[in-house]
Amino acid sequence: MTADIPMGGAAIIETVGDAVADAPPEPGLAVECISLVHLYHLPDNDVVALRGVDLDIDAGEIVALLGPSGMGKSTLLKILAGILRQSAGRALVGGRDVGRMSPTELRKYRAVDVGIVMQDPLANLLPYATVAENVEFARTGAEAYGTRPQMAVGDLLDLLGLRQSADRPVSVLSGGEQQVVAIATGASGGGRLLLVDEPTSQLDIFGRDRVTRALHDLHRETMATIVLVTHDPDLAASIARTVTIRDGRVGAEGRHGSQYAVVARDGTIQLPPEILDVLPPDTLVRLVRHVDGVDLRNADMEQLVGTDEGEEHG
Ligand code: ADP
Ligand code: MG
């Protein structure tokens, strides 16, 4: 195994390409977050970034994390990537507790099992190296552990529409294309969990379309689990499951465009902002059970209008 950056992009494609076995891809890694808490310790105070995230993601699922900035989304990705150790709670990836891995296990986990694409595409790339060199270099970590990524470099470039640019330095590409290359480097090691932080935030509409297509193509072909963070409504709308992180917890989930509140493991539910207008903090609510579920009734309003339910329950 050599860790050198090969010099000829085209040559890499020829030697490594087209030799992929037809075996179906291994399933992605399931993710389970259990009461995940993270505090950043600052000199004067602590910042609570995550305050009890419960989240299950199936093997091979693609999920978009949404929510305003500062709500803990990047922190969550970094914990799953094994870059940051949580303060409390557990993060299981493929059933393994990332927070309990030894430094040796973590190094292998980061090289082989997981790929992360940071928000700024150039943070993931060697700007003066070509596209093919970047993608090739990104798998040397996995190869050093004797793993042969399922998809050859040439096939990955083809899949993501990068073949034409294979021999161009990354620095001359458009922002959208750089981001697709960054995604290719995240996927290059063949990790069965791919984490992508705000891939379209700095792109125009064409770049955003290109990146959205790349993520879906990659997901379809590799069946890896993909967790991405986005503010982009179009990208979010293209993904069947969305999870909104609010105040360091799972605030809501979207399934095929419909929004749902989520009952957390501790039994709490976050009310969405539009409901907080009707039921502001400190409101006493009565929970009225019926066949389809439970209504929340403002107790003050009930007294004002003197509802019939009061008599039924009295
Ligand atoms: P998001 O990705 O949703 O914007 P982050 O996970 O980046 O949120 O941040 C969550 C909170 O943690 C924010 O209040 C942010 O200021 C704080 N934070 C993030 N990184 C650090 C850090 N390295 N040191 C201190 N505070 C941090
Ligand atoms: Mg962020």
PDB file of C-alpha atoms in Angstrom, residues 31 54-58 61-66 236-244 250 252-263:
ATOM      1  CA  VAL A  31     -27.255   5.073  13.140  1.00  0.00           C
ATOM      2  CA  ASP A  54     -32.753  10.623  20.118  1.00  0.00           C
ATOM      3  CA  LEU A  55     -32.546   9.552  16.512  1.00  0.00           C
ATOM      4  CA  ASP A  56     -32.718   6.249  14.628  1.00  0.00           C
ATOM      5  CA  ILE A  57     -31.589   6.063  11.029  1.00  0.00           C
ATOM      6  CA  ASP A  58     -31.980   2.795   9.150  1.00  0.00           C
ATOM      7  CA  GLU A  61     -31.439   5.442   4.541  1.00  0.00           C
ATOM      8  CA  ILE A  62     -30.887   9.028   3.355  1.00  0.00           C
ATOM      9  CA  VAL A  63     -31.877  11.699   5.858  1.00  0.00           C
ATOM     10  CA  ALA A  64     -31.651  15.487   5.781  1.00  0.00           C
ATOM     11  CA  LEU A  65     -31.054  17.354   9.031  1.00  0.00           C
ATOM     12  CA  LEU A  66     -32.710  20.766   8.937  1.00  0.00           C
ATOM     13  CA  ALA A 236     -34.670  19.005   1.522  1.00  0.00           C
ATOM     14  CA  ALA A 237     -37.818  18.471  -0.573  1.00  0.00           C
ATOM     15  CA  SER A 238     -36.001  15.845  -2.647  1.00  0.00           C
ATOM     16  CA  ILE A 239     -35.344  13.706   0.434  1.00  0.00           C
ATOM     17  CA  ALA A 240     -38.061  11.446   1.821  1.00  0.00           C
ATOM     18  CA  ARG A 241     -37.119  11.895   5.479  1.00  0.00           C
ATOM     19  CA  THR A 242     -36.112  15.142   7.132  1.00  0.00           C
ATOM     20  CA  VAL A 243     -35.254  15.690  10.783  1.00  0.00           C
ATOM     21  CA  THR A 244     -35.435  19.207  12.197  1.00  0.00           C
ATOM     22  CA  VAL A 250     -35.047  16.518  17.481  1.00  0.00           C
ATOM     23  CA  ALA A 252     -39.771  17.530  14.179  1.00  0.00           C
ATOM     24  CA  GLU A 253     -39.645  15.029  11.370  1.00  0.00           C
ATOM     25  CA  GLY A 254     -40.846  15.294   7.808  1.00  0.00           C
ATOM     26  CA  ARG A 255     -41.946  12.271   5.804  1.00  0.00           C
ATOM     27  CA  HIS A 256     -42.546  12.828   2.109  1.00  0.00           C
ATOM     28  CA  GLY A 257     -43.283  16.491   2.758  1.00  0.00           C
ATOM     29  CA  SER A 258     -45.624  16.085   5.767  1.00  0.00           C
ATOM     30  CA  GLN A 259     -44.397  17.469   9.087  1.00  0.00           C
ATOM     31  CA  TYR A 260     -44.694  15.605  12.374  1.00  0.00           C
ATOM     32  CA  ALA A 261     -43.755  16.341  15.964  1.00  0.00           C
ATOM     33  CA  VAL A 262     -41.738  13.570  17.609  1.00  0.00           C
ATOM     34  CA  VAL A 263     -42.251  11.974  21.005  1.00  0.00           C
TER      35      VAL A 263
END
